[in-house]
Each structure stands twice: as structure tokens, then as C-alpha cells.
Coordinates of N, CA and C in Angstrom, one line a residue:
X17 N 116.2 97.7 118.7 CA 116.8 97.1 117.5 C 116.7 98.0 116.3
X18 N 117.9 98.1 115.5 CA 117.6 99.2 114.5 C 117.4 98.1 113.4
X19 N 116.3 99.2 112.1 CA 115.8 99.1 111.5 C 116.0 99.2 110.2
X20 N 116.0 100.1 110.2 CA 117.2 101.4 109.2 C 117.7 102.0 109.3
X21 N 118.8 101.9 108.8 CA 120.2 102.8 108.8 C 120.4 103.5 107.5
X22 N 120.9 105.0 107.4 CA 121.6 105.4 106.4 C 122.9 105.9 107.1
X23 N 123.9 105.3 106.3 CA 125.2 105.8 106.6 C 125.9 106.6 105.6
X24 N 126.4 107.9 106.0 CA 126.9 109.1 105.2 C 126.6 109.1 103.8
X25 N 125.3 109.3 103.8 CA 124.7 108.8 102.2 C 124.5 110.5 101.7
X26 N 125.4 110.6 100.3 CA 124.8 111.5 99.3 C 123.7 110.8 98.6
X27 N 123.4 112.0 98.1 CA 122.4 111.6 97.3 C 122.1 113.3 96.1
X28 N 122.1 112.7 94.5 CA 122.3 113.4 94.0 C 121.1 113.8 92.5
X29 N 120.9 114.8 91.8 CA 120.0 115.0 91.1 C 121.1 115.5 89.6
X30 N 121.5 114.6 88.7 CA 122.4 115.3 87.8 C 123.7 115.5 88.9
X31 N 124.1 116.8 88.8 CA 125.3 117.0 89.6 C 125.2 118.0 90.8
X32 N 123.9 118.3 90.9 CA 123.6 118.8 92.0 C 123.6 117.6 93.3
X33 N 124.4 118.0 94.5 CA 124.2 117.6 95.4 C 123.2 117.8 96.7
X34 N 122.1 116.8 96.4 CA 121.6 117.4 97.3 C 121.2 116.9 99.2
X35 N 121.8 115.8 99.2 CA 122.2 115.3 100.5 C 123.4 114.8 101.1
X36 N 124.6 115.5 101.9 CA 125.8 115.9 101.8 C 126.5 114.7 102.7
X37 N 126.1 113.5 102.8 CA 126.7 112.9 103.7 C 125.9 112.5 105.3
X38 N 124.6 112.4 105.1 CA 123.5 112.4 106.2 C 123.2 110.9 106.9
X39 N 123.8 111.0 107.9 CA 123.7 109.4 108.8 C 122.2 109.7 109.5
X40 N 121.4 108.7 109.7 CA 119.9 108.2 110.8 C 120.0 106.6 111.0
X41 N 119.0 106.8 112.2 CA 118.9 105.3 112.2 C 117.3 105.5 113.0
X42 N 116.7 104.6 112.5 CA 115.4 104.0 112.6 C 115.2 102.9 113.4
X43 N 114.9 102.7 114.6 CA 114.4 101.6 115.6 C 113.0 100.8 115.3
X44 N 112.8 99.5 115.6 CA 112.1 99.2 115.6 C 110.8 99.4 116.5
X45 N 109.8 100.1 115.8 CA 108.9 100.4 117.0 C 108.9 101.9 117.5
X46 N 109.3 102.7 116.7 CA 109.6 104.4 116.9 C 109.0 105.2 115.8
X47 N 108.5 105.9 116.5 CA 108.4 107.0 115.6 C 109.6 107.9 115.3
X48 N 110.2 108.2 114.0 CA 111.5 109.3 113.7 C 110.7 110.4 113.3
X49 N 111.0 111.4 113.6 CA 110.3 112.8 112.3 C 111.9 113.1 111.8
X50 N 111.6 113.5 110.8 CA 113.3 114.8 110.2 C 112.5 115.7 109.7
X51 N 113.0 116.9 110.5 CA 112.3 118.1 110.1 C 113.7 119.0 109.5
X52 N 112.9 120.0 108.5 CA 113.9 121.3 108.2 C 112.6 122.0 107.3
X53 N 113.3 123.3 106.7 CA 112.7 124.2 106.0 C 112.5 123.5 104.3
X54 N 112.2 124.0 103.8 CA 111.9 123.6 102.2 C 113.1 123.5 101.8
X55 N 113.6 122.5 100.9 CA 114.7 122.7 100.0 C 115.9 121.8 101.0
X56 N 115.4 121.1 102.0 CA 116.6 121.1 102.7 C 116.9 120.1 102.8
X57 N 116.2 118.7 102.1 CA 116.3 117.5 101.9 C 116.0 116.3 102.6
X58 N 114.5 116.8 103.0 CA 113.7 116.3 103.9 C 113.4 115.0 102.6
X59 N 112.8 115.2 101.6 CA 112.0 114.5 100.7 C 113.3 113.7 99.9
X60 N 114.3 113.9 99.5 CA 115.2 113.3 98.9 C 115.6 112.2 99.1
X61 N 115.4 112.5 101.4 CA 116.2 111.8 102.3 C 115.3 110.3 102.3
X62 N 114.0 110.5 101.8 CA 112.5 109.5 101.7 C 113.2 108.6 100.3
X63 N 113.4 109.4 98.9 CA 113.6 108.8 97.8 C 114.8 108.2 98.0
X64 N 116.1 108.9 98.6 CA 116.7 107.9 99.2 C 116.7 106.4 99.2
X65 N 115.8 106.3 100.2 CA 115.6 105.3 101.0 C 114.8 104.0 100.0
X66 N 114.2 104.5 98.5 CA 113.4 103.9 98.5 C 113.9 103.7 97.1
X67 N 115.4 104.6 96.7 CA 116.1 104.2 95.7 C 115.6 104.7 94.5
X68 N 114.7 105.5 94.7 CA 114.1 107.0 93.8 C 115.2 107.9 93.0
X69 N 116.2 107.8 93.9 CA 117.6 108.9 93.5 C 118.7 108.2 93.6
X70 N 119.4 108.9 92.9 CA 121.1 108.1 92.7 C 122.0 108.6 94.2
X71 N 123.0 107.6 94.4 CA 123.1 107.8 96.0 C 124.3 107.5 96.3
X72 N 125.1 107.7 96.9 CA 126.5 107.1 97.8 C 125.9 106.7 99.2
X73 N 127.1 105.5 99.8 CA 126.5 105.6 101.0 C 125.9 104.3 101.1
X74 N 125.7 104.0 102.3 CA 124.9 102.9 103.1 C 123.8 103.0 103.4
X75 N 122.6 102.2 102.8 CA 121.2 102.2 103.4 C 121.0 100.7 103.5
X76 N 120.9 100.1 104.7 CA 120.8 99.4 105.5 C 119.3 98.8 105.8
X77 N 118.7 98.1 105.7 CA 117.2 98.0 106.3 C 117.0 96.2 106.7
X78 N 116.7 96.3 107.8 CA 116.7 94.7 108.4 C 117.4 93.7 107.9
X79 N 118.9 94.9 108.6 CA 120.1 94.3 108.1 C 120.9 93.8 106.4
X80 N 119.8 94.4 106.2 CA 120.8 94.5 104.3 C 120.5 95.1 104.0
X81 N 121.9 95.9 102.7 CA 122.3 97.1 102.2 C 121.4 96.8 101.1
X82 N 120.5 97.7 100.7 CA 119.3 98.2 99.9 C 119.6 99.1 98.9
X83 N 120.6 99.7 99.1 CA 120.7 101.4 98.1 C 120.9 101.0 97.0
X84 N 121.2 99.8 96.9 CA 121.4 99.5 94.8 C 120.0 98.8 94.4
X85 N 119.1 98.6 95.1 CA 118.3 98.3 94.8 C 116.6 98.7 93.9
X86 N 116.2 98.4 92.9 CA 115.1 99.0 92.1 C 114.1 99.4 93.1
X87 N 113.3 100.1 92.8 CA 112.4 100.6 94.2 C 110.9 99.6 94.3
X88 N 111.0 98.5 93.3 CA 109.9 97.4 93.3 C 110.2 96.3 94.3
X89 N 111.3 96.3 94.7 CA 112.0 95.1 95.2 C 112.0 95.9 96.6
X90 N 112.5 97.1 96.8 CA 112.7 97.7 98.1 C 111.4 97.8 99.1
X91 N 110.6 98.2 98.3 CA 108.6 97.6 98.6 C 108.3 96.5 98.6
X92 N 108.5 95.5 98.1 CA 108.3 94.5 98.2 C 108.9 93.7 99.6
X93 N 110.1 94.5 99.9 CA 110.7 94.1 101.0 C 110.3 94.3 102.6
X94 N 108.8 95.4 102.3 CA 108.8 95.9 103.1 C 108.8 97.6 103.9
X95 N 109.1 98.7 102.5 CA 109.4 99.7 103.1 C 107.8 100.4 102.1
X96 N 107.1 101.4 102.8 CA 106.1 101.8 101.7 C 106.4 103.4 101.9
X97 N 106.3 104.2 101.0 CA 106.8 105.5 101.0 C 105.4 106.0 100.6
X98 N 104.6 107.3 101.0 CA 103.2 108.0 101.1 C 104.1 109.3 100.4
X99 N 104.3 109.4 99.7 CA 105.0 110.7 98.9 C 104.2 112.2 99.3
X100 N 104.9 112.8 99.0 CA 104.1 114.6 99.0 C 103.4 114.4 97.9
X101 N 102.4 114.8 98.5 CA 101.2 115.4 97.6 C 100.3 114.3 97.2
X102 N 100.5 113.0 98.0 CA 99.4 112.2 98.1 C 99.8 111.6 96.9
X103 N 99.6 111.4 95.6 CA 100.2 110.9 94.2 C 98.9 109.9 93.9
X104 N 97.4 109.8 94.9 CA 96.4 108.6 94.6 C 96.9 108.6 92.9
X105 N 95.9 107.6 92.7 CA 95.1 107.1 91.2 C 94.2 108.1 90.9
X106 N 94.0 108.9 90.6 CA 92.7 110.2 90.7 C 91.9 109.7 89.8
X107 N 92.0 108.5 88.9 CA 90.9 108.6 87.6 C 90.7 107.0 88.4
X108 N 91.1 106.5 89.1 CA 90.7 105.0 90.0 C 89.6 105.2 91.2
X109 N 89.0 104.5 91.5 CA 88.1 104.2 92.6 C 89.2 104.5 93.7
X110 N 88.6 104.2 94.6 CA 89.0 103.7 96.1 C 89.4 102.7 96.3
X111 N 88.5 101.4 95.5 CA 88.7 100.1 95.7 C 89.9 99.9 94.8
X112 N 89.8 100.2 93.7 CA 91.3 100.1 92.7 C 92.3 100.6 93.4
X113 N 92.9 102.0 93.8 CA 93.9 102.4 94.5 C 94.2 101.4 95.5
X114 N 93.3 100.6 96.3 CA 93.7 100.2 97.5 C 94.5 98.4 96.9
X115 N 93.6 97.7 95.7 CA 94.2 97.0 95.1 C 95.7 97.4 94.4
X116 N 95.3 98.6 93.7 CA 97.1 99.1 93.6 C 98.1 98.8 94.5
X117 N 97.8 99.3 95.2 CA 98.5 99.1 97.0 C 99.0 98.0 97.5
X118 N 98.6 96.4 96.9 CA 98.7 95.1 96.8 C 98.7 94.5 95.9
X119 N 99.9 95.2 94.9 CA 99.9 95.0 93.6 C 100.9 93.3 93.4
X120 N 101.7 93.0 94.6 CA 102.0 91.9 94.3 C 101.3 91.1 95.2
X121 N 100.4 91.2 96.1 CA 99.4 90.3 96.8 C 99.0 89.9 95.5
X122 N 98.8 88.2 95.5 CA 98.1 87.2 94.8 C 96.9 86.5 95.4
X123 N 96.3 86.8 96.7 CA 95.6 86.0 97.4 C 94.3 87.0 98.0
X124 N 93.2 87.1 96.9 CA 92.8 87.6 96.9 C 91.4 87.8 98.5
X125 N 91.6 86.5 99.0 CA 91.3 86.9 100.3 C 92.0 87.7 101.3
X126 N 93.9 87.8 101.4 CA 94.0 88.7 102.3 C 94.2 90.0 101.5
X127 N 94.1 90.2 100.4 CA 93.8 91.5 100.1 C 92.2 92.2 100.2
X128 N 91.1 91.1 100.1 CA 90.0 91.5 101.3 C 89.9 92.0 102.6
X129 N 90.7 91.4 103.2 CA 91.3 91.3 104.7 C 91.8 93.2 105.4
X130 N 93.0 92.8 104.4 CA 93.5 94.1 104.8 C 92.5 95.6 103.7
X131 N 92.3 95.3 103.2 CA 91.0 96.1 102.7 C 90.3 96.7 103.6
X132 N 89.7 95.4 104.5 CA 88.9 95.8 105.8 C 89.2 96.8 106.9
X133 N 90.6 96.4 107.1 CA 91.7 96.6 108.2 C 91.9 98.3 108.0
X134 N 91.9 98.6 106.4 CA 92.4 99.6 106.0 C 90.9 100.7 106.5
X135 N 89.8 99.9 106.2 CA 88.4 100.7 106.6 C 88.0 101.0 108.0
X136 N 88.8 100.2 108.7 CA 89.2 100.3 109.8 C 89.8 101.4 110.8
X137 N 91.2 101.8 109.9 CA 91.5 103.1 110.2 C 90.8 104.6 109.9
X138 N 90.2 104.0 108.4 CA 89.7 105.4 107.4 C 88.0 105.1 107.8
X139 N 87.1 104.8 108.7 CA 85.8 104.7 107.8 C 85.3 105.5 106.5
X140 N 85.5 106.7 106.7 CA 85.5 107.2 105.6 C 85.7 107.0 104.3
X141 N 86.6 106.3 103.9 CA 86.4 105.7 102.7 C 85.8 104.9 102.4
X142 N 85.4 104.0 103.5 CA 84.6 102.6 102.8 C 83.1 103.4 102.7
X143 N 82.8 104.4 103.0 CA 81.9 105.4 102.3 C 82.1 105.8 100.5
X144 N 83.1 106.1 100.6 CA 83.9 106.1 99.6 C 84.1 105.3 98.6
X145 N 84.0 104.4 98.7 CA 84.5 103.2 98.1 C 84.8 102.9 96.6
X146 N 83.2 103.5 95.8 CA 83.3 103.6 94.8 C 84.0 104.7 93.7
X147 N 84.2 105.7 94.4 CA 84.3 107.4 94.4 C 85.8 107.2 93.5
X148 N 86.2 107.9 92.5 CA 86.9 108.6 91.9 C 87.7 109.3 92.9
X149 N 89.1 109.0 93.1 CA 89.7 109.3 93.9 C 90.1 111.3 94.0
X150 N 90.2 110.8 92.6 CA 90.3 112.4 92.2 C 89.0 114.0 92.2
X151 N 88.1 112.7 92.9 CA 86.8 113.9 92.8 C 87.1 113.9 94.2
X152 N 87.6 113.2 95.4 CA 87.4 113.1 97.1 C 88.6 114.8 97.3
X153 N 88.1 114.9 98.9 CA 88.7 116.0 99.6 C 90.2 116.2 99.7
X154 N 90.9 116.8 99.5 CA 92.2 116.6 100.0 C 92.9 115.8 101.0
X155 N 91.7 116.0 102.5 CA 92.1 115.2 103.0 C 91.9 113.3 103.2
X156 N 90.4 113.4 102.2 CA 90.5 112.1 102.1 C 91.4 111.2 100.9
X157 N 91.8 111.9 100.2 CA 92.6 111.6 99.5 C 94.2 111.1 100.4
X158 N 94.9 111.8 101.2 CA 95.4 111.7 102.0 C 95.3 110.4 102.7
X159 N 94.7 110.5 103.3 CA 93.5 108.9 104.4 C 93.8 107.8 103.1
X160 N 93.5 108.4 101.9 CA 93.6 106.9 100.8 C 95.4 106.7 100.7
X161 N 96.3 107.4 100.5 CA 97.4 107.3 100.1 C 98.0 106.8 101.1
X162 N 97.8 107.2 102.6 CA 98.3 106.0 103.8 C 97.7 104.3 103.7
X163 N 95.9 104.5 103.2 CA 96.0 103.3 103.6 C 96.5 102.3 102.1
X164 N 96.5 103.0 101.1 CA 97.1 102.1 99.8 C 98.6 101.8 100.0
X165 N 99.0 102.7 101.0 CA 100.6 102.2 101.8 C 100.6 100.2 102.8
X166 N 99.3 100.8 103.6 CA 99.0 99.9 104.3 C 98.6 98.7 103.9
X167 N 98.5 98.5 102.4 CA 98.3 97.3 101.5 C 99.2 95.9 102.0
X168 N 100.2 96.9 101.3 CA 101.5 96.4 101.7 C 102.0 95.6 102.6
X169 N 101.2 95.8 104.0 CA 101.3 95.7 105.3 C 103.0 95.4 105.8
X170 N 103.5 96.9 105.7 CA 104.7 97.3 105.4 C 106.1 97.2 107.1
X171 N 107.2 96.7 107.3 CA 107.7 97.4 107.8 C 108.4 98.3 108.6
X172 N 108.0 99.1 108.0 CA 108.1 100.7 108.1 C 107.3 101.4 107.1
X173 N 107.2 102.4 107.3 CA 106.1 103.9 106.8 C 106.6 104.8 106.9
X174 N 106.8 105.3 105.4 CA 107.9 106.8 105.1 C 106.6 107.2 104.6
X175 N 107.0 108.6 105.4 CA 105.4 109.8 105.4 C 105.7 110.8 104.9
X176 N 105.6 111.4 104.1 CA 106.4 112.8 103.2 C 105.3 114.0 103.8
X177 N 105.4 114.7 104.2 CA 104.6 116.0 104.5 C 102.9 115.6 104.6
X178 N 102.3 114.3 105.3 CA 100.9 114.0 105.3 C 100.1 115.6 106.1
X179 N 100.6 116.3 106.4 CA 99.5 117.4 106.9 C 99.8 118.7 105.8
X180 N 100.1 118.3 104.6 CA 100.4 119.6 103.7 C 99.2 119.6 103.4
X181 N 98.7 120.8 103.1 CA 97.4 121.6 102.7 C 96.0 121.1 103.2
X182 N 96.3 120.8 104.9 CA 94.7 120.0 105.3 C 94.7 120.9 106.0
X183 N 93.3 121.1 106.4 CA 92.4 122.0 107.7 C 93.2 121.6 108.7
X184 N 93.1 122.1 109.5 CA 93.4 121.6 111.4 C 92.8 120.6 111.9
X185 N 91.9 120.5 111.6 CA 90.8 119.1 112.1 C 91.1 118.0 111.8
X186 N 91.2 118.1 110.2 CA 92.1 116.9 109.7 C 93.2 116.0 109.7
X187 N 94.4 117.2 110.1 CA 95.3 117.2 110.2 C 95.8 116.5 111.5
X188 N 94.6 116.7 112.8 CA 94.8 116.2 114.3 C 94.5 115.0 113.7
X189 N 93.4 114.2 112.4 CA 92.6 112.8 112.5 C 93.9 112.2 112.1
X190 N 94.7 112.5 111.1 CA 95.7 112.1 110.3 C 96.9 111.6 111.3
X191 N 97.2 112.7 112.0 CA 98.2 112.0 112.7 C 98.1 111.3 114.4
X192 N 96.6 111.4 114.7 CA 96.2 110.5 115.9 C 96.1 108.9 115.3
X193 N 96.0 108.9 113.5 CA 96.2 107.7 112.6 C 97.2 107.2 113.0
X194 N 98.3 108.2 112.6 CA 100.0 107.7 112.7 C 100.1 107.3 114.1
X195 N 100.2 107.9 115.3 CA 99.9 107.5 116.3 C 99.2 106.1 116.8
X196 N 98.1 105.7 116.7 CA 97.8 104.8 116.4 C 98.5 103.4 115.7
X197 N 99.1 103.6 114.5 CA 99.8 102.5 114.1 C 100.6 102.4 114.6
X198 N 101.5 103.9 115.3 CA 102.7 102.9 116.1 C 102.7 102.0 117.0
X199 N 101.2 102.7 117.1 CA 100.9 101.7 118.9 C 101.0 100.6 118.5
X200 N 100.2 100.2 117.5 CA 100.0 98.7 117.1 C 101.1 98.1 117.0
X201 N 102.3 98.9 115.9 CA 103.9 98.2 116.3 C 104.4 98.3 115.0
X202 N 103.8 99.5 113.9 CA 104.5 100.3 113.1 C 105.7 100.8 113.0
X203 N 106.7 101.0 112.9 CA 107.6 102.0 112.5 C 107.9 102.8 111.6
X204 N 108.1 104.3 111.9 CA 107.6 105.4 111.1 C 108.7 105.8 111.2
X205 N 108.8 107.0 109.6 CA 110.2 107.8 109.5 C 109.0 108.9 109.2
X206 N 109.0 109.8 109.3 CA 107.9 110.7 109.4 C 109.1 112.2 108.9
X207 N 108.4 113.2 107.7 CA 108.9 114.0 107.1 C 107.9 114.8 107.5
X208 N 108.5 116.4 107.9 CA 107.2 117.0 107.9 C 107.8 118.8 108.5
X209 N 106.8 119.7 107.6 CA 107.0 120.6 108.3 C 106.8 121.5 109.2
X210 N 105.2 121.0 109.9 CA 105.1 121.2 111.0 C 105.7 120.6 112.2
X211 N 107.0 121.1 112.0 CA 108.0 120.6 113.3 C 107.0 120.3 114.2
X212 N 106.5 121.6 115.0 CA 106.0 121.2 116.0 C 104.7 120.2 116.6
X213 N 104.3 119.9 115.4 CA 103.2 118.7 115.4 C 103.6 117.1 115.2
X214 N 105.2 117.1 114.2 CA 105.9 116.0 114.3 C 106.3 115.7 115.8
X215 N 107.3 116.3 116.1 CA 107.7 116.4 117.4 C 107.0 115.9 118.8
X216 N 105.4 116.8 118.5 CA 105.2 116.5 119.9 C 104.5 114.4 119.7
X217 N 104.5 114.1 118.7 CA 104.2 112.5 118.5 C 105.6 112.0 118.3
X218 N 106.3 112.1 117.7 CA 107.9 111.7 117.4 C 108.4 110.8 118.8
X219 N 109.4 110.1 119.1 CA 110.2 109.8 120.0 C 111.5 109.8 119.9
X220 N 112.1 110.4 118.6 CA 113.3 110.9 118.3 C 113.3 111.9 117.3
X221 N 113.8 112.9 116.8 CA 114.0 114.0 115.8 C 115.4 114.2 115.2
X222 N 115.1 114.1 114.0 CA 116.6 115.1 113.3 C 116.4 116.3 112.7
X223 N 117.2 117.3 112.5 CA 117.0 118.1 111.9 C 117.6 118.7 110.8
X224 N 117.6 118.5 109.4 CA 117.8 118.4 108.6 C 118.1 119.7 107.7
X225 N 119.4 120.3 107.4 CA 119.8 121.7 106.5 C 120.3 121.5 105.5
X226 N 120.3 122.0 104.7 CA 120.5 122.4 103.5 C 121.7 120.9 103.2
X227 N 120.7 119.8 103.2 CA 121.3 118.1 102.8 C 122.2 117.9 104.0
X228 N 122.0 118.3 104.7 CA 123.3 117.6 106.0 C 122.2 117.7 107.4
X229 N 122.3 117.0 108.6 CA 121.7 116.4 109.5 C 122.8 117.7 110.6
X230 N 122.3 118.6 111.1 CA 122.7 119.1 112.2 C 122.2 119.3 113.6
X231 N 121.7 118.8 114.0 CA 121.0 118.3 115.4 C 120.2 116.8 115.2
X232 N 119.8 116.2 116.1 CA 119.4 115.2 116.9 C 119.2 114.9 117.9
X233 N 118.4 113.9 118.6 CA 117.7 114.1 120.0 C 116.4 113.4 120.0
X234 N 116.5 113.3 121.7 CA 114.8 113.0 121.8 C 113.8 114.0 121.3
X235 N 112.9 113.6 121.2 CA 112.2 115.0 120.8 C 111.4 115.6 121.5
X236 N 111.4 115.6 122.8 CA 110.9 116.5 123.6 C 112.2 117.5 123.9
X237 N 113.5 117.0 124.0 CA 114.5 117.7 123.8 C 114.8 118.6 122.9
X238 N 114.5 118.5 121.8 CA 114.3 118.9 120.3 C 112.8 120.1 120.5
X239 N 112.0 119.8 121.4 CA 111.0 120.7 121.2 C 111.3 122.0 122.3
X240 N 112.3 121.6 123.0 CA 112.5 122.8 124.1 C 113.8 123.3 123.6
X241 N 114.4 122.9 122.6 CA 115.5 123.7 122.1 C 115.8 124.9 121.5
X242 N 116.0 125.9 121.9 CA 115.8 127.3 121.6 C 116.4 127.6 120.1
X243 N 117.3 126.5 119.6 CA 118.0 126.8 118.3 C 116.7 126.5 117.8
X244 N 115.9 125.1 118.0 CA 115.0 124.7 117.1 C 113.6 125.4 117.5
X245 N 113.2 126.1 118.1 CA 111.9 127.0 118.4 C 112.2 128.2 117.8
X246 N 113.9 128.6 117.7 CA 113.5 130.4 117.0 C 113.5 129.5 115.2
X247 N 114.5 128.5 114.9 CA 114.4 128.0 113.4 C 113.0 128.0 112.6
X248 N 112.2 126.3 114.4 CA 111.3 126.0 113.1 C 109.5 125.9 113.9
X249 N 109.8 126.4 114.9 CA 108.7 126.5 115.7 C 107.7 127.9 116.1
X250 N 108.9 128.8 115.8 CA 108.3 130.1 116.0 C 106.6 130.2 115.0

């Protein structure tokens, strides 16, 4: 069952165009990656969605057209977007970011709840807890910005580049995480430029050029594809 749809959606900065007409669709219960090179409208394709940028076009999400909608209402509905570069609270706790995160939760038991749920995935932060977001590791900062996603208890889960500037180590904990939620029954649109790390978790791929979508596929298909290993795998 799909989830999300965008149909032939621009999307624009001033008069720069920088997504030329890009159709996806999102199933319930899948992981999507969209991979491309820098610049190519991997991250726009995220704001898009979440009504960040001005836009033509059909965006679609459990069955209603979204794209005119403010981006408090589009969250509220259900969609939580983990932007590049993490964006925590840096001068907030742990505990405050994660309250951020359930900023229209009124019920201060299940925002206990999912608090827990969230310490759950990260122990690490409930180490954390008190800690200045902005004094923690890169990657735990990271680990914070998914689970202040997971506040929400969202959806779907739009991931903007989560393995940008982490170790290797981290980078396997982060997305055996994503893996994990899908199992549970997440649905992910997953941005990223380690093609080949999206991919081999993914269950579908797009590949995304300079704002236009030119391949698609399973993604094991996608990982044995010689256009896409000399592009983005080499």
C-alpha cells in the first residue's frame, strides 16, 4: 500500500529550479533510499515533502494532498524529517530535545513512555541524559536527532544523510537502528550518500540527478548496476 507519493513535483529556491519534475512512491513498511551526488536534490526532495520549499506538483501522504500544507501540520500528521547535519538543541539537555520532539504531546505519561522506548534504541543517551546536547559526540548527537524524530511516533521517517561525518563503527550502529525500526513496521525514505550502504538495507532505490529521478529499481538491482557502481559506488 503506498504511502507517499510525489507526483512530477518541482520544487524551487527563488527561481532557481531545483527539482525538475521527480515522481516516487513510498510503501508501507519499506525502506526507499534516493541516492545521487551533491547538489542533486537529494535534500530538497526531503523539504519537499515536509513543505520546507515552494513546490509544483502532487505530494500525496495517506492519501491526501499535503504540498500546501505548513510544515507543523505535515508533522503533526505524521511525517518526521532528521535533517542533515543533525540540527539537535545544542544549548538543551537530552531530556529537553527529546521533549522538543513531542512538542504537541500533552500527556505527559506517554511522553515518559516513548522517552523510554527512545532509550531503548539509544542506551547511550539515557547515559546522557542530562548532557548538553552540544557538548555530546557527533555521533551521539545523531542517535539524539533520530530519536527526537521518534517522539513523534511518526509514520514515516525522512533521514537526510544520518552517516555524514561518523566513524565506521557508528555508522554500522546507526543504520542496524534504521533497520531495526523497519522491522518493527517503520517506513523510511532514506537520503544518503553512501549509496552503497543505503542500498545494501534499502528495498527499493532511486537515483536522483541534477533534480530529475533517472533510474529506479529494487535495490539489489540498483547495486549490481554498472551505470550505478561506475556513478556512485566506485
Amino acid at each position: 500500500m503506498s504511502l507517499l507519493q510525489l507526483q512530477k513535483v518541482h520544487a524551487y529556491y527563488g527561481a532557481i529550479e531545483a527539482l525538475k519534475g521527480i515522481s516516487l512512491t513510498v510503501n508501507e513498511g519499506e525502506i526507499v533510499t534516493l541516492i545521487g551526488s551533491n547538489g542533486a536534490g537529494k535534500s530538497t526532495t526531503l523539504k519537499s515533502i515536509c513543505g520546507q520549499v515552494k513546490t509544483q506538483g502532487a505530494i500525496v501522504f495517506n492519501g491526501k494532498e499535503i504540498s500546501s500544507q505548513p510544515p507543523h501540520q505535515t508533522a503533526s500528521e505524521g511525517i518526521a524529517h532528521v535533517p542533515e547535519g543533525r540540527r539537535i538543541f545544542s544549548r538543551l539537555t537530552v531530556k529537553e530535545n527529546l521533549e522538543m520532539g513531542a512538542f504537541s504531546v500533552k500527556d505527559k505519561k506517554l511522553i515518559k513512555e516513548r522517552t523510554e522506548r527512545a532509550f531503548a534504541y539509544f542506551p547511550r543517551l539515557k547515559e546522557r541524559f542530562g548532557q548538553l546536547g552540544g557538548t555530546m559526540s557527533g555521533g551521539e548527537q545523531q542517535m539524539l536527532a533520530i530519536a527526537r524524530a521518534l517522539m513523534m511516533q511518526p509514520r514515516i521517517l525522512l533521514l537526510d544523510e544520518p552517516s555524514m561525518g561518523l566513524a565506521p563503527i557508528i555508522v554500522e550502529q546507526i543504520f542496524d537502528i534504521i533497520q531495526e525500526l523497519n522491522r518493527e513496521g517503520m517506513t523510511i525514505l532514506l537520503v544518503e550518500q553512501n549509496a552503497f550502504q543505503a542500498l545494501q538495507i534499502a528495498h527499493r532505490g532511486y537515483v536522483i540527478q541534477t533534480g530529475e529521478i533517472i533510474m529506479e529499481g529494487e535495490a539489489k538491482s540498483l547495486l549490481s548496476d554498472d551505470q550505478v557502481k561506475e556513478a556512485y559506488l566506485a
